[in-house]
Coordinates of C-alpha atoms in Angstrom, one line a residue:
X1179 CA -28.1 -11.8 -11.6
X1180 CA -27.4 -8.2 -10.6
X1181 CA -30.2 -8.3 -8.0
X1182 CA -28.6 -11.4 -6.4
X1183 CA -25.2 -9.7 -6.4
X1184 CA -26.8 -6.5 -4.9
X1185 CA -28.2 -8.5 -2.1
X1186 CA -24.9 -10.3 -1.5
X1187 CA -23.0 -6.9 -1.3
X1188 CA -25.4 -5.1 1.0
X1189 CA -23.8 -6.0 4.2
X1190 CA -24.5 -4.4 7.6
X1191 CA -23.5 -0.8 7.9
X1192 CA -21.2 -1.1 10.9
X1193 CA -18.4 1.1 11.9
X1194 CA -15.7 -0.3 14.2
X1195 CA -12.9 2.1 15.0
X1196 CA -9.7 0.2 15.8
X1197 CA -7.3 1.2 18.6
X1198 CA -4.0 2.7 17.6
X1199 CA -0.8 1.8 19.4
X1200 CA 0.4 5.3 20.3
X1201 CA 1.1 7.4 23.3
X1202 CA -1.5 9.7 24.9
X1203 CA 0.7 12.7 24.2
X1204 CA 1.0 11.8 20.5
X1205 CA -2.7 11.2 20.2
X1206 CA -3.3 14.7 21.6
X1207 CA -0.9 16.1 19.1
X1208 CA -2.6 14.2 16.3
X1209 CA -6.0 15.7 17.3
X1210 CA -4.4 19.2 17.2
X1211 CA -3.1 18.5 13.7
X1212 CA -6.5 17.3 12.5
X1213 CA -8.1 20.5 13.9
X1214 CA -5.6 22.6 12.0
X1215 CA -6.3 20.7 8.8
X1216 CA -10.1 21.3 9.3
X1217 CA -9.4 25.1 9.5
X1218 CA -8.3 24.9 5.8
X1219 CA -10.6 22.1 4.7
X1220 CA -13.7 22.6 6.8
X1221 CA -15.0 20.3 9.5
X1222 CA -15.3 16.6 9.0
X1223 CA -19.0 15.9 9.0
X1224 CA -20.6 14.0 11.8
X1225 CA -20.2 10.2 11.2
X1226 CA -23.0 9.1 13.6
X1227 CA -26.4 7.9 12.3
X1228 CA -25.1 7.3 8.8
X1229 CA -27.6 5.7 6.3
X1230 CA -27.5 2.1 5.1
X1231 CA -25.2 1.7 2.1
X1232 CA -28.0 1.0 -0.3
X1233 CA -25.6 -0.5 -2.9
X1234 CA -26.7 -0.3 -6.5
X1235 CA -24.7 -2.2 -9.1
X1236 CA -24.8 -1.1 -12.7
X1237 CA -22.3 -3.5 -14.1
X1238 CA -20.0 -6.5 -13.3
X1239 CA -17.1 -7.9 -15.2
X1240 CA -15.7 -11.3 -14.4
X1241 CA -11.9 -11.8 -15.0
X1242 CA -9.6 -14.6 -14.2
X1243 CA -8.6 -13.5 -10.7
X1244 CA -11.4 -11.2 -9.7
X1245 CA -14.8 -9.7 -10.4
X1246 CA -15.0 -5.9 -10.9
X1247 CA -18.3 -4.4 -9.9
X1248 CA -19.4 -0.9 -11.0
X1249 CA -21.6 0.4 -8.2
X1250 CA -22.7 3.4 -6.1
X1251 CA -23.6 3.5 -2.5
X1252 CA -25.0 6.0 0.0
X1253 CA -22.3 7.9 1.9
X1254 CA -24.8 10.3 3.5
X1255 CA -28.4 11.5 3.1
X1256 CA -28.8 12.4 -0.6
X1257 CA -25.2 11.7 -1.3
X1258 CA -24.0 8.7 -3.4
X1259 CA -20.5 7.7 -4.3
X1260 CA -19.6 5.8 -7.5
X1261 CA -16.8 3.2 -7.1
X1262 CA -15.2 0.2 -8.6
X1263 CA -15.2 -2.8 -6.2
X1264 CA -12.8 -5.6 -7.0
X1265 CA -13.6 -9.0 -5.4
X1266 CA -10.9 -11.6 -5.7
X1267 CA -12.1 -15.2 -6.5
X1268 CA -11.7 -17.5 -3.5
X1269 CA -12.0 -21.2 -3.5
X1270 CA -13.9 -23.1 -0.8
X1271 CA -14.8 -21.2 2.4
X1272 CA -14.6 -17.4 2.1
X1273 CA -11.7 -16.1 4.1
X1274 CA -11.2 -12.6 5.5
X1275 CA -8.4 -11.0 3.5
X1276 CA -6.7 -7.6 3.4
X1277 CA -8.2 -4.8 1.4
X1278 CA -7.0 -1.6 -0.2
X1279 CA -8.6 1.8 -0.9
X1280 CA -7.1 3.0 -4.2
X1281 CA -7.4 6.7 -5.1
X1282 CA -7.0 8.1 -8.6
X1283 CA -4.9 11.0 -9.9
X1284 CA -6.1 14.0 -11.9
X1285 CA -7.9 12.6 -14.9
X1286 CA -11.3 13.0 -16.5
X1287 CA -11.5 9.2 -16.3
X1288 CA -11.5 9.2 -12.5
X1289 CA -11.5 5.7 -11.1
X1290 CA -11.0 4.4 -14.7
X1291 CA -7.3 5.4 -14.5
X1292 CA -6.5 3.0 -11.6
X1293 CA -8.3 0.3 -13.6
X1294 CA -5.8 0.8 -16.4
X1295 CA -8.2 2.5 -18.8
X1296 CA -6.1 5.6 -19.5
X1297 CA -3.3 6.2 -22.0
X1298 CA -0.6 6.5 -19.3
X1299 CA 1.3 3.5 -18.0
X1300 CA 2.0 2.9 -14.3
X1301 CA -1.5 3.9 -13.1
X1302 CA -3.4 0.6 -12.8
X1303 CA -2.9 0.3 -9.1
X1304 CA -6.4 -1.0 -8.4
X1305 CA -6.3 -3.7 -11.0
X1306 CA -2.8 -4.8 -10.0
X1307 CA -3.7 -5.1 -6.4
X1308 CA -6.9 -7.0 -7.2
X1309 CA -4.9 -9.4 -9.3
X1310 CA -2.6 -9.8 -6.3
X1311 CA -5.6 -10.9 -4.2
X1312 CA -6.7 -7.9 -2.4
X1313 CA -10.3 -6.7 -2.1
X1314 CA -10.1 -3.2 -3.6
X1315 CA -12.4 -0.2 -3.7
X1316 CA -11.7 2.7 -6.0
X1317 CA -13.9 5.7 -5.8
X1318 CA -14.3 8.8 -8.0
X1319 CA -13.2 12.2 -6.7
X1320 CA -15.7 15.1 -7.1
X1321 CA -15.5 16.5 -10.6
X1322 CA -13.9 13.4 -12.1
X1323 CA -15.2 10.2 -13.6
X1324 CA -18.9 9.6 -12.8
X1325 CA -18.8 12.7 -10.6
X1326 CA -17.7 14.9 -13.5
X1327 CA -20.8 17.0 -13.2
X1328 CA -20.6 17.6 -9.4
X1329 CA -21.9 21.0 -8.3
X1330 CA -19.6 22.4 -5.6
X1331 CA -21.9 25.3 -5.0
X1332 CA -24.7 23.0 -3.9
X1333 CA -22.9 20.5 -1.6
X1334 CA -22.5 20.8 2.1
X1335 CA -18.7 20.9 2.3
X1336 CA -16.3 23.8 2.7
X1337 CA -13.8 22.0 0.4
X1338 CA -13.8 19.1 -2.0
X1339 CA -10.8 17.8 -0.1
X1340 CA -12.9 17.3 3.0
X1341 CA -15.7 15.8 0.9
X1342 CA -13.2 13.3 -0.4
X1343 CA -12.0 12.5 3.1
X1344 CA -15.6 11.8 4.2
X1345 CA -16.3 9.7 1.1
X1346 CA -13.0 7.7 1.5
X1347 CA -13.8 7.0 5.2
X1348 CA -17.2 5.7 4.0
X1349 CA -15.3 3.4 1.6
X1350 CA -13.4 2.0 4.6
X1351 CA -16.8 1.5 6.4
X1352 CA -18.0 -0.5 3.4
X1353 CA -14.8 -2.6 3.3
X1354 CA -15.1 -3.3 7.0
X1355 CA -18.7 -4.5 6.6
X1356 CA -17.7 -7.2 4.1
X1357 CA -17.4 -10.8 5.3
X1358 CA -14.4 -11.3 3.0
X1359 CA -12.4 -8.4 4.4
X1360 CA -10.0 -8.5 7.4
X1361 CA -11.1 -5.2 9.1
X1362 CA -7.7 -4.8 10.8
X1363 CA -5.7 -5.0 7.6
X1364 CA -6.8 -2.2 5.3
X1365 CA -4.5 0.3 3.5
X1366 CA -4.7 3.2 1.1
X1367 CA -2.7 4.1 -1.9
X1368 CA -2.8 6.8 -4.5
X1369 CA -0.8 8.7 -7.1
X1370 CA -0.6 12.5 -7.5
X1371 CA -4.1 13.8 -6.5
X1372 CA -4.7 10.3 -5.1
X1373 CA -1.3 10.5 -3.4
X1374 CA -2.1 13.5 -1.1
X1375 CA -5.7 12.3 -0.7
X1376 CA -4.3 9.0 0.6
X1377 CA -2.4 11.0 3.2
X1378 CA -5.4 13.1 4.1
X1379 CA -7.7 10.2 4.8
X1380 CA -5.0 8.2 6.6
X1381 CA -4.5 11.1 9.0
X1382 CA -8.2 11.2 9.9
X1383 CA -8.9 7.4 9.7
X1384 CA -6.9 5.3 12.1
X1385 CA -8.4 2.1 10.7
X1386 CA -6.0 2.5 7.8
X1387 CA -3.0 0.5 8.7
X1388 CA -0.7 1.7 5.9
X1389 CA -0.7 4.7 3.5
X1390 CA 1.2 4.9 0.3
X1391 CA 1.7 8.2 -1.6
X1392 CA 3.2 8.3 -5.0
X1393 CA 4.2 11.8 -6.4
X1394 CA 1.7 13.2 -4.0
X1395 CA 3.2 15.9 -1.9
X1396 CA 5.9 18.4 -0.9
X1397 CA 6.0 21.0 1.8
X1398 CA 3.9 24.0 0.9
X1399 CA 6.9 26.4 1.0
X1400 CA 8.5 24.3 -1.8
X1401 CA 5.5 23.9 -4.0
X1402 CA 6.1 25.8 -7.3
X1403 CA 4.4 25.3 -10.6
X1404 CA 6.5 28.0 -12.4
X1405 CA 5.7 31.5 -13.6
X1406 CA 3.2 30.4 -16.2
X1407 CA 1.3 28.2 -13.7
X1408 CA 1.4 30.9 -11.1
X1409 CA -0.1 33.4 -13.5
X1410 CA -2.8 30.9 -14.5
X1411 CA -3.9 30.2 -10.9
X1412 CA -3.2 33.6 -9.5
X1413 CA -0.3 32.6 -7.3
X1414 CA 2.3 29.9 -6.5
X1415 CA -0.2 28.0 -4.3
X1416 CA -3.1 28.7 -6.6
X1417 CA -3.6 25.1 -7.7
X1418 CA -4.3 24.1 -4.1
X1419 CA -7.0 26.7 -3.8
X1420 CA -9.1 25.6 -6.8
X1421 CA -12.8 25.0 -6.2
X1422 CA -12.1 21.2 -6.5
X1423 CA -9.5 21.3 -3.7
X1424 CA -9.3 23.8 -0.8
X1425 CA -10.6 27.3 -1.7
X1426 CA -9.9 28.6 1.8
X1427 CA -6.2 28.5 1.0
X1428 CA -6.9 31.5 -1.2
X1429 CA -9.8 33.3 0.5
X1430 CA -8.7 32.8 4.1
X1431 CA -4.9 32.2 3.9
X1432 CA -4.1 34.4 1.0
X1433 CA -2.0 31.8 -0.8
X1434 CA 0.7 32.2 1.8
X1435 CA 2.4 29.0 2.9
X1436 CA 3.3 30.7 6.2
X1437 CA -0.4 31.2 7.0
X1438 CA -1.7 27.8 6.1
X1439 CA -2.3 26.0 9.4
X1440 CA -0.9 22.7 8.5
X1441 CA 1.9 21.2 6.4
X1442 CA 2.6 17.8 5.0
X1443 CA 5.1 16.8 7.7
X1444 CA 2.1 17.4 10.1
X1445 CA 0.0 15.0 8.1
X1446 CA 2.7 12.3 8.2
X1447 CA 3.0 12.9 12.0
X1448 CA -0.8 12.3 12.2
X1449 CA -0.4 9.0 10.4
X1450 CA 2.4 7.9 12.8
X1451 CA 3.0 5.4 14.1
X1452 CA 1.2 3.6 11.4
X1453 CA 3.1 2.7 8.2
X1454 CA 3.7 5.4 5.6
X1455 CA 5.5 4.9 2.3
X1456 CA 6.3 7.8 0.0
X1457 CA 7.5 7.4 -3.6
X1458 CA 8.8 10.9 -4.5
X1459 CA 10.6 11.1 -7.8
X1460 CA 13.7 13.3 -8.2
X1461 CA 12.3 15.0 -11.3
X1462 CA 8.7 15.6 -10.3
X1463 CA 7.8 19.0 -11.7
X1464 CA 4.6 19.1 -9.5
X1465 CA 6.1 18.3 -6.1
X1466 CA 9.7 19.5 -5.4
X1467 CA 11.8 16.6 -4.0
X1468 CA 13.6 19.1 -1.8
X1469 CA 10.4 19.8 0.0
X1470 CA 9.8 16.0 0.4
X1471 CA 13.3 15.6 2.0
X1472 CA 12.6 18.5 4.4
X1473 CA 9.2 17.1 5.4
X1474 CA 10.6 13.6 5.8
X1475 CA 13.4 14.9 8.0
X1476 CA 10.7 16.4 10.3
X1477 CA 8.5 13.4 10.3
X1478 CA 11.4 11.1 11.1
X1479 CA 11.7 12.6 14.5
X1480 CA 8.1 11.7 15.3
X1481 CA 8.5 8.1 14.1
X1482 CA 11.7 7.8 16.0
X1483 CA 10.1 9.0 19.2
X1484 CA 7.3 6.5 18.8
X1485 CA 9.8 3.6 18.2
X1486 CA 8.4 3.1 14.7
X1487 CA 11.3 4.4 12.5
X1488 CA 11.1 1.3 10.2
X1489 CA 7.4 2.2 9.4
X1490 CA 8.4 5.4 7.7
X1491 CA 9.7 4.7 4.2
X1492 CA 10.6 6.9 1.3
X1493 CA 12.1 6.3 -2.2
X1494 CA 13.5 8.8 -4.6
X1495 CA 13.4 7.3 -8.1
X1496 CA 15.2 9.0 -11.0
X1497 CA 11.9 9.8 -12.7
X1498 CA 9.3 12.5 -13.4
X1499 CA 5.8 12.7 -12.1
X1500 CA 5.2 8.9 -12.2
X1501 CA 4.9 5.7 -10.2
X1502 CA 7.6 3.5 -11.8
X1503 CA 7.4 -0.3 -12.1
X1504 CA 10.2 -1.0 -9.7
X1505 CA 8.7 1.2 -7.1
X1506 CA 5.3 -0.4 -7.4
X1507 CA 6.8 -3.8 -7.0
X1508 CA 8.5 -2.8 -3.8
X1509 CA 5.4 -1.0 -2.5
X1510 CA 3.2 -4.0 -3.2
X1511 CA 5.7 -6.3 -1.3
X1512 CA 5.7 -3.8 1.5
X1513 CA 1.9 -3.8 1.6
X1514 CA 1.9 -7.6 1.7
X1515 CA 4.2 -7.7 4.7
X1516 CA 2.4 -4.9 6.5
X1517 CA -1.0 -6.3 6.0
X1518 CA -0.1 -9.9 6.4
X1519 CA -1.1 -10.8 2.8
X1520 CA 0.1 -13.8 0.8
X1521 CA -0.2 -12.6 -2.8
X1522 CA -1.5 -14.5 -5.8
X1523 CA 0.9 -14.7 -8.7
X1524 CA 0.5 -11.3 -10.3
X1525 CA 3.5 -9.8 -12.1
X1526 CA 3.7 -6.0 -12.3
X1527 CA 4.3 -5.0 -15.9

């Protein structure tokens, strides 16, 4: 059975970059932002001559609305990425439908969190979107889930952040290769760690039509984990400089927000004029809402200049570091409209 599924899932490894409706001047600006991000993250590896996906399935679970596959695939030579792939059940002729890349937060469970396996509510974004009728791919981030034993000293990346960007772009490659995915209607969503990783990959990958970040960011100058956290990590921005994130923020930029060559308003500008939706709680102890307001104010100017002001959305729920039910409901509706999806009946609980 698994051999048959493996053959069905091993589609042609084809990359087709889609054009973005944007001005030449904005595209030049976007490229400059990406270059500045690379100064802190390391260069995005060459994406030409990539290997075949070589999909290997270890498990499959059939549910009422979808089948969830546990698999890994080749992202590069000697590099494999473990993911969950959710394939909605279709009747009759297989139709091309929208797809979502779903990125997990900080948890030892990795992708298991967005499947609803953890103790925290409001984290099962992958499962909820699959129930809604999207093809969904949910990868592990290095050092979490099935990548818990990842050795950062032996990989080829200057940061795990850039490794994740590369891996997540390969997830988009895989989605685009599938005959049941509409290649022009793919989005990305994440909470916390997944929230800023959603922003990072959307900045680099213009094939992503919409990006959603829940509790995922604030401007660097507003980031503050308190005195105890600062002591633990050696400085206010120390958490960003961990081995599993961007070490150059410490070694090259001295944990100084003024020296870091990019900020989050730049990332949103690089996503423009594509759709960006931020859910930024008022009581988020990780990401100061005042820094979100400051970043949104700067990003609004870019969206307004591009005639896309309605594609920049932000909500400020009266909550802590969370992705509340009412906001997920609104976000899913926004995704449906943006990606042209008619959802299956799937209430958000």
